[in-house]
XYZ file of C-alpha atoms in Angstrom:
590
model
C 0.000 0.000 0.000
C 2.830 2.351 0.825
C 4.943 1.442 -2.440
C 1.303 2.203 -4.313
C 0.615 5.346 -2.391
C 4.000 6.589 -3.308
C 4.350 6.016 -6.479
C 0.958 7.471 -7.122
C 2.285 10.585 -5.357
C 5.778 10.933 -8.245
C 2.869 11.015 -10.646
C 1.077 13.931 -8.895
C 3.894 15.922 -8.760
C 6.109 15.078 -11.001
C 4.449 13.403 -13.800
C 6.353 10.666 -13.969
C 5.046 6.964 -14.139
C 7.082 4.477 -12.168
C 6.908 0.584 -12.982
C 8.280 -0.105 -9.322
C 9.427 -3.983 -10.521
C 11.396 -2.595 -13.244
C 13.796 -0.361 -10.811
C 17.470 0.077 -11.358
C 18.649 -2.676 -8.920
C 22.370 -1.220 -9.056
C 20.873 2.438 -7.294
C 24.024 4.293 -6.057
C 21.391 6.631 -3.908
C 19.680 3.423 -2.344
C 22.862 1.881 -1.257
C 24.310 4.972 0.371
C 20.746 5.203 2.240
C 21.062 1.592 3.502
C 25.177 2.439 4.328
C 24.237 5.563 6.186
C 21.316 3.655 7.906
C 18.486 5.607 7.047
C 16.043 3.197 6.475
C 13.312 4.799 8.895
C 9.716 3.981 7.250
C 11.109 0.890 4.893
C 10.470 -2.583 4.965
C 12.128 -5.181 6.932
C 15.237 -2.942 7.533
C 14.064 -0.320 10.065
C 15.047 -1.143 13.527
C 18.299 -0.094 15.175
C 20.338 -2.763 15.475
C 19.980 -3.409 11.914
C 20.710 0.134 11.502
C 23.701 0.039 13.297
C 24.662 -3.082 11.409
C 23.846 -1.576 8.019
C 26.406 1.336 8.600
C 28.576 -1.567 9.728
C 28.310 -3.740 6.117
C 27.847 -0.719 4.101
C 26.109 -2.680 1.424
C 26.924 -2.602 -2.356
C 25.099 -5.200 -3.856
C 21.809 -6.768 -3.757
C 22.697 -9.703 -2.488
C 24.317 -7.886 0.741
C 20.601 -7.101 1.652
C 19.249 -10.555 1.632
C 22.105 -11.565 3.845
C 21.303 -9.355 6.054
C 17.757 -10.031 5.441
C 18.216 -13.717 6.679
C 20.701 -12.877 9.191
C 19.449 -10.181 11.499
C 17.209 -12.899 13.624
C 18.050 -14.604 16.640
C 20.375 -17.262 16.012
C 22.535 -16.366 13.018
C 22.798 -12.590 14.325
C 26.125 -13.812 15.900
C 27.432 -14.334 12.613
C 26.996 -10.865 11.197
C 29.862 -9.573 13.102
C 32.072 -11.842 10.972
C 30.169 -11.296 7.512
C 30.604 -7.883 7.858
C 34.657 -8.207 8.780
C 35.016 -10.827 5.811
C 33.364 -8.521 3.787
C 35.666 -5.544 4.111
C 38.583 -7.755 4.320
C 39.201 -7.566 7.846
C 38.612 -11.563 8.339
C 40.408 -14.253 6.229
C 37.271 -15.975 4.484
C 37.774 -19.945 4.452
C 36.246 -22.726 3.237
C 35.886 -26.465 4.857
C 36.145 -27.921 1.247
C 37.365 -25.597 -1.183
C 34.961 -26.144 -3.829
C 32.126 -25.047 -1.304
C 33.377 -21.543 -2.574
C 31.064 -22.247 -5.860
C 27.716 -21.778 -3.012
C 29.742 -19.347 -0.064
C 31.147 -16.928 -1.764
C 28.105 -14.401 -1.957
C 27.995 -14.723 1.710
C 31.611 -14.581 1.869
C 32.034 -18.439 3.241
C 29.674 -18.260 5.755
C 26.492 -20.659 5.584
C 23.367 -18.342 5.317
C 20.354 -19.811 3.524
C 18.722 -23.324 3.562
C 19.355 -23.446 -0.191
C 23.030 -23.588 0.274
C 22.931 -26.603 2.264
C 20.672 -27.922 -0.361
C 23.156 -27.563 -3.047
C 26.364 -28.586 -1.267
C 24.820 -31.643 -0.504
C 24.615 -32.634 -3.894
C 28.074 -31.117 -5.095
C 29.543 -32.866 -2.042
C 27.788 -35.733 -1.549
C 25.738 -36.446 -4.644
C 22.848 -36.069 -3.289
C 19.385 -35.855 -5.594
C 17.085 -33.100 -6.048
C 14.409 -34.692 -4.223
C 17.274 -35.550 -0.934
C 18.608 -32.225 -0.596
C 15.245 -30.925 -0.161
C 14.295 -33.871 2.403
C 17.792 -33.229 4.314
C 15.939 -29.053 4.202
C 13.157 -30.519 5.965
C 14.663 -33.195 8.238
C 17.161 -30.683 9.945
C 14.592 -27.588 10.223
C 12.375 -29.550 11.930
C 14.802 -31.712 13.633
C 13.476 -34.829 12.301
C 16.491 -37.319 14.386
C 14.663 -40.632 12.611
C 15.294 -38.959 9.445
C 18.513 -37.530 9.755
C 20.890 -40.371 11.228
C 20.564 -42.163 7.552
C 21.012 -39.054 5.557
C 23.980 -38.319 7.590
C 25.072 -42.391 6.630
C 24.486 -41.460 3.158
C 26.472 -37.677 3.077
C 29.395 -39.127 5.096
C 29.323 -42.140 2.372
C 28.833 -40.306 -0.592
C 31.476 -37.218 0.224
C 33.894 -40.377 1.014
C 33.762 -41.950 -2.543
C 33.837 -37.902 -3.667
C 37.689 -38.181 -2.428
C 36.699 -35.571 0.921
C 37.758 -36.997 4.237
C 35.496 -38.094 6.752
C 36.311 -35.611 9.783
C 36.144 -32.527 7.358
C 32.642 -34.109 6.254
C 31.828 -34.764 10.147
C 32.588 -30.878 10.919
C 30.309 -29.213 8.181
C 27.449 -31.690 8.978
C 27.728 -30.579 12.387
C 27.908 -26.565 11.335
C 24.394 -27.501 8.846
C 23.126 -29.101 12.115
C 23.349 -26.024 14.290
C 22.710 -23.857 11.324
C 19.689 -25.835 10.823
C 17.631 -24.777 14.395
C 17.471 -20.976 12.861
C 17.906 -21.775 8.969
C 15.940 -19.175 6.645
C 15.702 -20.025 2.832
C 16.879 -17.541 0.639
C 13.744 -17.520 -1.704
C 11.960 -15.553 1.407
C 14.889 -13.411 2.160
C 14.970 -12.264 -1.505
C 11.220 -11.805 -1.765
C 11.256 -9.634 1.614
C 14.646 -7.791 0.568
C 13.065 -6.890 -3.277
C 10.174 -5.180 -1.158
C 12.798 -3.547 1.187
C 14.731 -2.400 -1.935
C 11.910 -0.770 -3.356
C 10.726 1.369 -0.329
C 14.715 2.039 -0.071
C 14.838 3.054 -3.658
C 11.726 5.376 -3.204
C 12.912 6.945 0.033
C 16.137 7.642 -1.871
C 15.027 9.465 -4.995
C 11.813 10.719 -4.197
C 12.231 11.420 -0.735
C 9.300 13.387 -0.011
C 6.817 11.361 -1.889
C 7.703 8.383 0.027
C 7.371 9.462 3.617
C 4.179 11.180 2.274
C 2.986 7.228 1.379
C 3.973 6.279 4.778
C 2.161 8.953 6.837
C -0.929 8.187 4.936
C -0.802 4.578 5.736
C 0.149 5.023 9.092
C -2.326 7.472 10.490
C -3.828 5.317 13.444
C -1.046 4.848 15.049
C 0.301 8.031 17.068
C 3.664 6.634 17.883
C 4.306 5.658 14.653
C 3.747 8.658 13.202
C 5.439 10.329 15.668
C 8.468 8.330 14.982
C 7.774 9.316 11.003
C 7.981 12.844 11.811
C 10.870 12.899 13.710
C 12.476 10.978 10.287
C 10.995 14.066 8.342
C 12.366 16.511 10.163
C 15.751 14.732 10.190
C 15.718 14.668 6.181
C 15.175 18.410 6.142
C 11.665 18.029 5.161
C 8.743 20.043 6.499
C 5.375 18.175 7.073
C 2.615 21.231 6.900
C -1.458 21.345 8.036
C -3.774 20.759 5.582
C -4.229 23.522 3.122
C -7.564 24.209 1.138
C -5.684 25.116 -2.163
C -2.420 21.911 -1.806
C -4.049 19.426 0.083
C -5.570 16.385 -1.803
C -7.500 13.200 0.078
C -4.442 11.566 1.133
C -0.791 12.967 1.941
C 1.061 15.025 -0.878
C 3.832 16.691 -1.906
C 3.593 20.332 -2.504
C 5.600 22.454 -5.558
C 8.782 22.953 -2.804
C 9.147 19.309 -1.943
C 6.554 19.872 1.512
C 4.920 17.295 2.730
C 1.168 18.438 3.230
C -1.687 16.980 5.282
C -4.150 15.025 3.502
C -7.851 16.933 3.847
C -9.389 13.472 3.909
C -7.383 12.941 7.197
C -9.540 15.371 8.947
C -11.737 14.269 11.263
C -15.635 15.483 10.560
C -14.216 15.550 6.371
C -15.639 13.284 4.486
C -14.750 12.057 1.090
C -17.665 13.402 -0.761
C -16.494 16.753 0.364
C -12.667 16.354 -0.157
C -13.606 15.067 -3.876
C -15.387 18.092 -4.344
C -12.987 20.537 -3.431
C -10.597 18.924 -5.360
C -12.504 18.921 -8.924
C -13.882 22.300 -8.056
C -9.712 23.515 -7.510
C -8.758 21.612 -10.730
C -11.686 23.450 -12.590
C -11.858 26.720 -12.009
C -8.378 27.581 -10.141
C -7.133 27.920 -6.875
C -9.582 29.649 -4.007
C -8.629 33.257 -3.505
C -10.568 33.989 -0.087
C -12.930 32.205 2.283
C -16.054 33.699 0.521
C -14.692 32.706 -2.628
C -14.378 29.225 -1.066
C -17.840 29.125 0.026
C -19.406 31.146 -2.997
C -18.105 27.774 -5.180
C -18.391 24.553 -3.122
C -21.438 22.321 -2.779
C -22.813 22.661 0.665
C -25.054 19.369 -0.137
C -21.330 17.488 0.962
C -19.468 20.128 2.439
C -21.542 21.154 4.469
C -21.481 23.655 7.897
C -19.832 20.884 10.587
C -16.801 19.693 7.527
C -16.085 23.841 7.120
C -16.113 24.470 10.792
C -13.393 20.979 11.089
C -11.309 22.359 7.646
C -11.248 25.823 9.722
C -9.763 24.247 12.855
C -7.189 22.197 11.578
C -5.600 24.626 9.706
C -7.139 24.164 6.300
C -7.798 28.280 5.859
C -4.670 29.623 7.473
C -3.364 30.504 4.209
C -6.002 33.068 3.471
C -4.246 36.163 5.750
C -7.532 38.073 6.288
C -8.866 35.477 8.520
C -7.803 33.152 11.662
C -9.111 29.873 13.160
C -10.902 31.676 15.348
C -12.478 34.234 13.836
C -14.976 30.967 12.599
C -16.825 30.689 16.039
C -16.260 34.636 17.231
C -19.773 36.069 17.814
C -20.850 39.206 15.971
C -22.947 42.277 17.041
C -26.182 40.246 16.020
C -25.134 37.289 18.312
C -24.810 35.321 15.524
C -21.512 33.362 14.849
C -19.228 33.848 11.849
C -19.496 30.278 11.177
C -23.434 30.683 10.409
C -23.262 33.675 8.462
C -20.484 32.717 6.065
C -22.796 29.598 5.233
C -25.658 31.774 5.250
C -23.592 34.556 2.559
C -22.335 31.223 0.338
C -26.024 29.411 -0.028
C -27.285 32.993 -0.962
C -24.987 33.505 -3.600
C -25.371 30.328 -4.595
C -28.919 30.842 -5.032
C -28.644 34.478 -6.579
C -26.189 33.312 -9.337
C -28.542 30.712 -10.071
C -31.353 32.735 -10.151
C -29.470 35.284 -12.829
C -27.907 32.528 -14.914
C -31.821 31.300 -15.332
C -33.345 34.683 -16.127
C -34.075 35.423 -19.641
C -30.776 37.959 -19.799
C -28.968 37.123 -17.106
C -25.524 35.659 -16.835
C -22.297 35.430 -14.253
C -22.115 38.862 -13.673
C -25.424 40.272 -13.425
C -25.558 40.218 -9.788
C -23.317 40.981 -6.656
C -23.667 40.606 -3.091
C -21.550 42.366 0.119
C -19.328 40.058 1.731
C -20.133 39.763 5.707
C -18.054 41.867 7.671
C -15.298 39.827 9.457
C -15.731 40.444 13.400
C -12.605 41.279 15.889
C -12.175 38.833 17.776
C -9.242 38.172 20.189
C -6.616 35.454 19.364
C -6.148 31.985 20.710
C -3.357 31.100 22.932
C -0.980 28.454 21.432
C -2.557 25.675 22.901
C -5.719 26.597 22.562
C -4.916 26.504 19.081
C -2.489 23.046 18.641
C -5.773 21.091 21.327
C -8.266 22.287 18.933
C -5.764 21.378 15.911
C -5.328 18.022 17.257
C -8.724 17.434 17.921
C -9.401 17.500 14.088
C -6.165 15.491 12.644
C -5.246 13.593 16.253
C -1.476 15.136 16.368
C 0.170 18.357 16.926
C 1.240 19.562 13.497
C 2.094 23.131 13.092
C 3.592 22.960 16.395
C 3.692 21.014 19.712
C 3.108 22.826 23.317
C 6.506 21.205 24.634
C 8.648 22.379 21.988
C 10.170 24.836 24.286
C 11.311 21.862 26.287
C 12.373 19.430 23.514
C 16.130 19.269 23.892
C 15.211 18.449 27.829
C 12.955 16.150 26.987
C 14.868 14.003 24.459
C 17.907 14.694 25.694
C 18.306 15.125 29.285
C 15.417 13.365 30.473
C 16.492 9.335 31.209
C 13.026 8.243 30.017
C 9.930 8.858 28.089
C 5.935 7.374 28.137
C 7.002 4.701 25.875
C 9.490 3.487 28.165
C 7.029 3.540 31.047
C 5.201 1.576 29.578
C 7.368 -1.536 30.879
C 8.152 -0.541 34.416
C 10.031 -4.027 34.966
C 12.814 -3.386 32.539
C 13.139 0.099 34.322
C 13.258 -1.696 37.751
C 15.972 -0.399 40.436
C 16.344 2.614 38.419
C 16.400 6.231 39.473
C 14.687 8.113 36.181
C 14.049 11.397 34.863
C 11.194 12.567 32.595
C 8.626 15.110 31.507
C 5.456 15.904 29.373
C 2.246 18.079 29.479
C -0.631 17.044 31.691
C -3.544 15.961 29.394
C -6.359 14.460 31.622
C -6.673 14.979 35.970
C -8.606 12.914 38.193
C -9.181 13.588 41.435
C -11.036 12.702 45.164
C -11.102 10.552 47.955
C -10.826 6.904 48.380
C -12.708 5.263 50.936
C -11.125 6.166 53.909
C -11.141 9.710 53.200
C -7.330 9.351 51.964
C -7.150 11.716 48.942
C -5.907 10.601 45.450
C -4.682 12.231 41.929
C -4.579 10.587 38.991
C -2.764 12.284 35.898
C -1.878 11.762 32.574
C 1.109 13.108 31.475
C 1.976 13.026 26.994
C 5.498 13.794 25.818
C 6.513 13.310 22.282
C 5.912 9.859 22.062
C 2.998 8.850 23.362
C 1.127 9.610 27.130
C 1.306 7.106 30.414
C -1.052 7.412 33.383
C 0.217 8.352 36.901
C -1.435 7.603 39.933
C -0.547 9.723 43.623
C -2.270 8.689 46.697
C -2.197 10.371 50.344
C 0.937 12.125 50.914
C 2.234 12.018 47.350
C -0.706 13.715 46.025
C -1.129 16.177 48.910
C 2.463 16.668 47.906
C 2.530 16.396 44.186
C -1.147 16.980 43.342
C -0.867 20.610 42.664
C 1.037 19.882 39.489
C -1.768 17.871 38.277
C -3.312 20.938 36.370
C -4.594 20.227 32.828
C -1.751 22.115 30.287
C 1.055 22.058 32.637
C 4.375 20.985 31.750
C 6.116 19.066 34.155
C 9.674 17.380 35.036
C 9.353 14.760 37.522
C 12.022 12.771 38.948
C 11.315 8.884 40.107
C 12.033 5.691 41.373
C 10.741 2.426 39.645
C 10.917 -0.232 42.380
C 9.014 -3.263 43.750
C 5.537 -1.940 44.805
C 4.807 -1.959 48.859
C 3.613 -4.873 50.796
C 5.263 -7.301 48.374
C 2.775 -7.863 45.946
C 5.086 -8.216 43.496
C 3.986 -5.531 41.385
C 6.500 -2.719 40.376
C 5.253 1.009 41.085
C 6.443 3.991 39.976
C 7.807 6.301 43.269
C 7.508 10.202 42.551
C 10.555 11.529 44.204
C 10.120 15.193 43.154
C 8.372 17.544 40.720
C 8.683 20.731 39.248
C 7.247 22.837 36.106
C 9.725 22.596 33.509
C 9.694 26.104 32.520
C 11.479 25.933 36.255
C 14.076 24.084 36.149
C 15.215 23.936 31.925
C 18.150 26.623 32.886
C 19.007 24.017 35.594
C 18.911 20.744 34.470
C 22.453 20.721 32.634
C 25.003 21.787 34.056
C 27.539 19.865 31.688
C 28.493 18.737 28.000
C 30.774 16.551 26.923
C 31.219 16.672 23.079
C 32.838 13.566 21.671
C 35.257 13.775 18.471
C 37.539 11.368 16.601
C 40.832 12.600 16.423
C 40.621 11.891 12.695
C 38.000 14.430 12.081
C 39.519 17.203 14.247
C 40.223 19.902 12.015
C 40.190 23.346 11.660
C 36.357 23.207 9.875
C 35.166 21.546 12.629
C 36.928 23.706 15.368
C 35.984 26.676 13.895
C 32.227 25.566 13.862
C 32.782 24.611 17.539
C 34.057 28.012 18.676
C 31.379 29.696 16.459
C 28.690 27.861 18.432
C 30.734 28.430 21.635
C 30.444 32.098 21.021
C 27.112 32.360 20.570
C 25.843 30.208 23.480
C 27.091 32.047 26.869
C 25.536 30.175 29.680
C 26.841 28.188 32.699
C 27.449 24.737 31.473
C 30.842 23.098 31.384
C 31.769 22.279 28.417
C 34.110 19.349 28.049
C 35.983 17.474 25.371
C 36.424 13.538 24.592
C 39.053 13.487 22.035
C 38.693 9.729 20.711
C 41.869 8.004 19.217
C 41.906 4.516 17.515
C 43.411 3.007 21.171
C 42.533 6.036 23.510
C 40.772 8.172 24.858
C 41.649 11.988 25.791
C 39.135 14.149 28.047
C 39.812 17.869 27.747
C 38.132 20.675 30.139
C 37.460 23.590 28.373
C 37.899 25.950 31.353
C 36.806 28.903 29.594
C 33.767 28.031 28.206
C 30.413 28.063 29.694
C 27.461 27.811 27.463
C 23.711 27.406 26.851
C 22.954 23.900 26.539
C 19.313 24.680 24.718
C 17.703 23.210 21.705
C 19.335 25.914 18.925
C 22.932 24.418 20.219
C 21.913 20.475 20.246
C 20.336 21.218 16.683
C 23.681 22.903 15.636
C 25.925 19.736 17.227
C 23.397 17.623 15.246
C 23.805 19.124 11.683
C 27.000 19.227 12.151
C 27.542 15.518 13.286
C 28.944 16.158 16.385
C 28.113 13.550 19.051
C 27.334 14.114 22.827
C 26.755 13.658 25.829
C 24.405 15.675 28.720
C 25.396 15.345 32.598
């Protein structure tokens, strides 16, 4: 769906048609995606650790990929360490037998696939056709009653083959304990031709792709989190829905934007997203909200689909009117909202009426656009709630974004985290987030509780203070608030065997942000200390007073050198990690 979505979206903007299966399978661009580990949003390669081992391989052929493919799963993952040094010619690649090299040398003489075993038995052992495939199944499924007379029959026919009989003992040992975790290299193909593709779309048509992949992924708020993170990361911007760029599903504007799909909207329907669409296409961009409502069909966009395109952002382009000018009240008592519908089924009407009359046509008749009232404007998150109430995320902005840089890098934990206390257990932690939902009273015995939920960037997690901790704490339970709490996840009370969460302080992170670092180590290979990347340093130095240390890990091939600047003290805030960032600088906050 996301290949199909994407390359639907190169034809919208680019007019190009794309037969995916005919692809250049030799892509320079795709391989130095998959060597630089990039693979964020594509198939099968996306996690970490095969991240880190991607940057490890640096692939350069196809086959690389469904090695990897077959290898990154528990079992042969131990291996991977050794493909990848054989590959770069850091390991001496050797073969039991040497002809074996005829089957091992695309996985540089390790034993990958189930099809290799399948053809050495027959080029060692003469196997047929029909026992190499019943050898497949004996040893993936362990079959003992099947295996002690095909081993009889290898050992026997590698003999009269000329191979000695402890070399043949030693490789039908390695196929037995390859077996257990075995994957056949028809599957690994297969899943790496589909990996290759989404690779080779996220490559050249970068914005088009992750455009595919936020449509498709729009239930699920951590992934999409997680996608926009990867946007922002590629330079790419990912902007509200707009009445005059948006289509049903996620584009790509003119600039190489990603923009919000309309149909995406909650309280849009398709009807009306269709409509504004053919109406755009037909007679040109709309120049104004009264043009807007002077040309759509209120039959399927009706009052409650304007009033959700208004909210989410869909209008902000036209500058003589806000998001909440739609529900401001004017002198009549009557909201804007009601009269705007009122003005476009009117002119609707009237240009009906004058295209019907015996010499009437467009321009016979004109009518006074409603005055826009004053109206005061929102706060900011009045704004982003009301925003993502409509498209279920904060998109032109997020209410913590003054804290990010604490939050995702100070902070020891986030609400995805929380949500498995156990692997957090005997840990002191350190996180933050704005408080979403607040519960509060009395339990039975008059004891007093609070229960909070507190949402970060990825995701939300529930918190629960009873008796002292919320006569303590509670205070900070206030719907909006952005908090920093510090805690202790340990075995819950009266050995239950539960583990709780224990609050040991909290404060309002607009509090404490100045505070919370008072040092920065940046680390740099001595190989890529030069006078660029000094002089960058020193410029960000400069322009970032503050009172953080600042200290230097100068990282040699056998040691490492830790260096006090003793004159610098600066501002660790989100403009200076962004600048470290870009400039691929590592780090790391005390």
């Amino acid at each position: 769906s996301i290949i199909k979505d994407a390359v639907a979206n190169v034809e919208l903007t680019n007019g190009k048609k794309i037969d995916i299966d005919k692809i250049d399978i030799d892509d320079k661009k795709t391989y130095q995606l998959y060597s630089e580990g990039k693979t964020t949003g594509t198939f099968q390669f996306e996690s970490q650790g095969m991240q880190k081992y991607l940057r490890d391989l640096q692939p350069t052929k196809f086959e690389d990929l469904i090695a990897m493919n077959a290898l990154y799963r528990p079992g042969p993952m131990e291996y991977i360490p050794s493909f990848v040094a054989r590959k770069h010619g850091k390991e001496k690649i050797e073969y039991d037998i040497p002809i074996m090299e005829e089957y091992l040398n695309e996985t540089y003489g390790i034993t990958v696939y189930q099809e290799q075993v399948m053809l050495l038995s027959r080029l060692l052992a003469d196997f047929t056709r029909g026992q190499s495939d019943e050898l497949r199944k004996a040893m993936g499924k362990k079959l003992i009653d099947k295996m002690i007379p095909l081993k009889e029959k290898f050992l026997n026919g590698g003999k009269a083959n000329g191979h000695q009989e402890k070399t043949l003992n030693k490789i039908w040992a390695d196929w037995e304990k390859f077996a257990s975790y075995a994957f056949n290299k028809s599957h690994a193909t297969c899943y790496s031709w589909v990996s290759y593709q989404t690779a080779w779309l996220k490559a050249n048509y970068p914005s088009e792709y992750m455009a595919a992949v936020l449509s498709n992924n729009l239930n699920n708020i951590s992934e999409i989190t997680k996608i926009m993170d990867e946007c922002k990361s590629m330079k790419m911007n990912v902007l509200s829905p707009d009445i005059n760029e948006s289509y049903f599903k996620f584009s790509v504007n003119k600039v190489g934007d990603v923009r919000f799909g309309l149909g995406a909207i909650k309280g849009v329907g398709e009807g009306a997203v269709m409509n504004i669409i053919e109406e755009r296409a037909e007679n040109g961009a709309f120049k104004n909200i009264f043009d807007f409502v002077e040309r759509i069909n209120f039959s399927v966009c009706n009052k409650k689909c304007i009033d959700a395109l208004a909210l989410s952002g869909a209008f902000d382009s036209f500058i003589s009117i806000r998001r909440e000018h739609f529900s401001t009240v004017n002198s009549k008592g009557e909201e804007f909202m009601d009269t705007l519908v009122r003005y476009g089924n009117k002119f609707q009407l009237d240009k009906q009426s004058a295209q019907n009359s015996l010499f009437g046509d467009d321009n016979s008749f004109s009518i006074a656009h409603p005055e826009i009232p004053k109206c005061e404007k929102w706060s900011d998150l009045a704004r982003l709630n009301r925003e993502r109430e409509l498209i279920g995320i904060y998109l032109s902005a997020h209410p913590l974004d003054d804290y990010e840089f604490i939050l995702k890098h100070v902070c020891s934990a986030d609400t995805q985290k929380l949500q498995d206390l156990d692997r957090l257990n005997g840990k002191e932690i350190s996180f933050g987030g704005m408080v979403t939902t607040v519960r509060e009273g009395q339990t039975k015995r008059g004891n007093p509780y609070t229960i909070f939920k507190i949402e970060d960037y990825s995701g939300s997690f529930e918190i629960a203070l009873f008796s002292e901790d919320s006569i303590n704490y509670g205070r900070f339970a206030r719907m909006g608030l952005s908090i920093y709490i510090t805690a202790r996840v340990q075995p819950r009370q009266w050995g239950t065997g539960e583990i709780e969460l224990k609050i040991s302080s909290m404060n309002l992170l607009s509090d404490v942000k100045d505070k919370l670092v008072d040092k920065i180590t940046l680390q740099i290979p001595i190989t890529e200390l030069n006078d660029t990347t000094v002089n960058e340093i020193s410029a960000m130095v400069k322009n970032n007073s503050g009172n953080a240390l600042l200290y230097f890990n100068i990282i040699g091939e056998e040691s490492r050198i830790q260096l006090f600047s003793r004159q610098s003290k600066i501002q660790v805030n989100k403009h200076f990690i962004d600048n470290l960032i870009e400039n691929n600088i590592d780090f790391k906050i005390n």
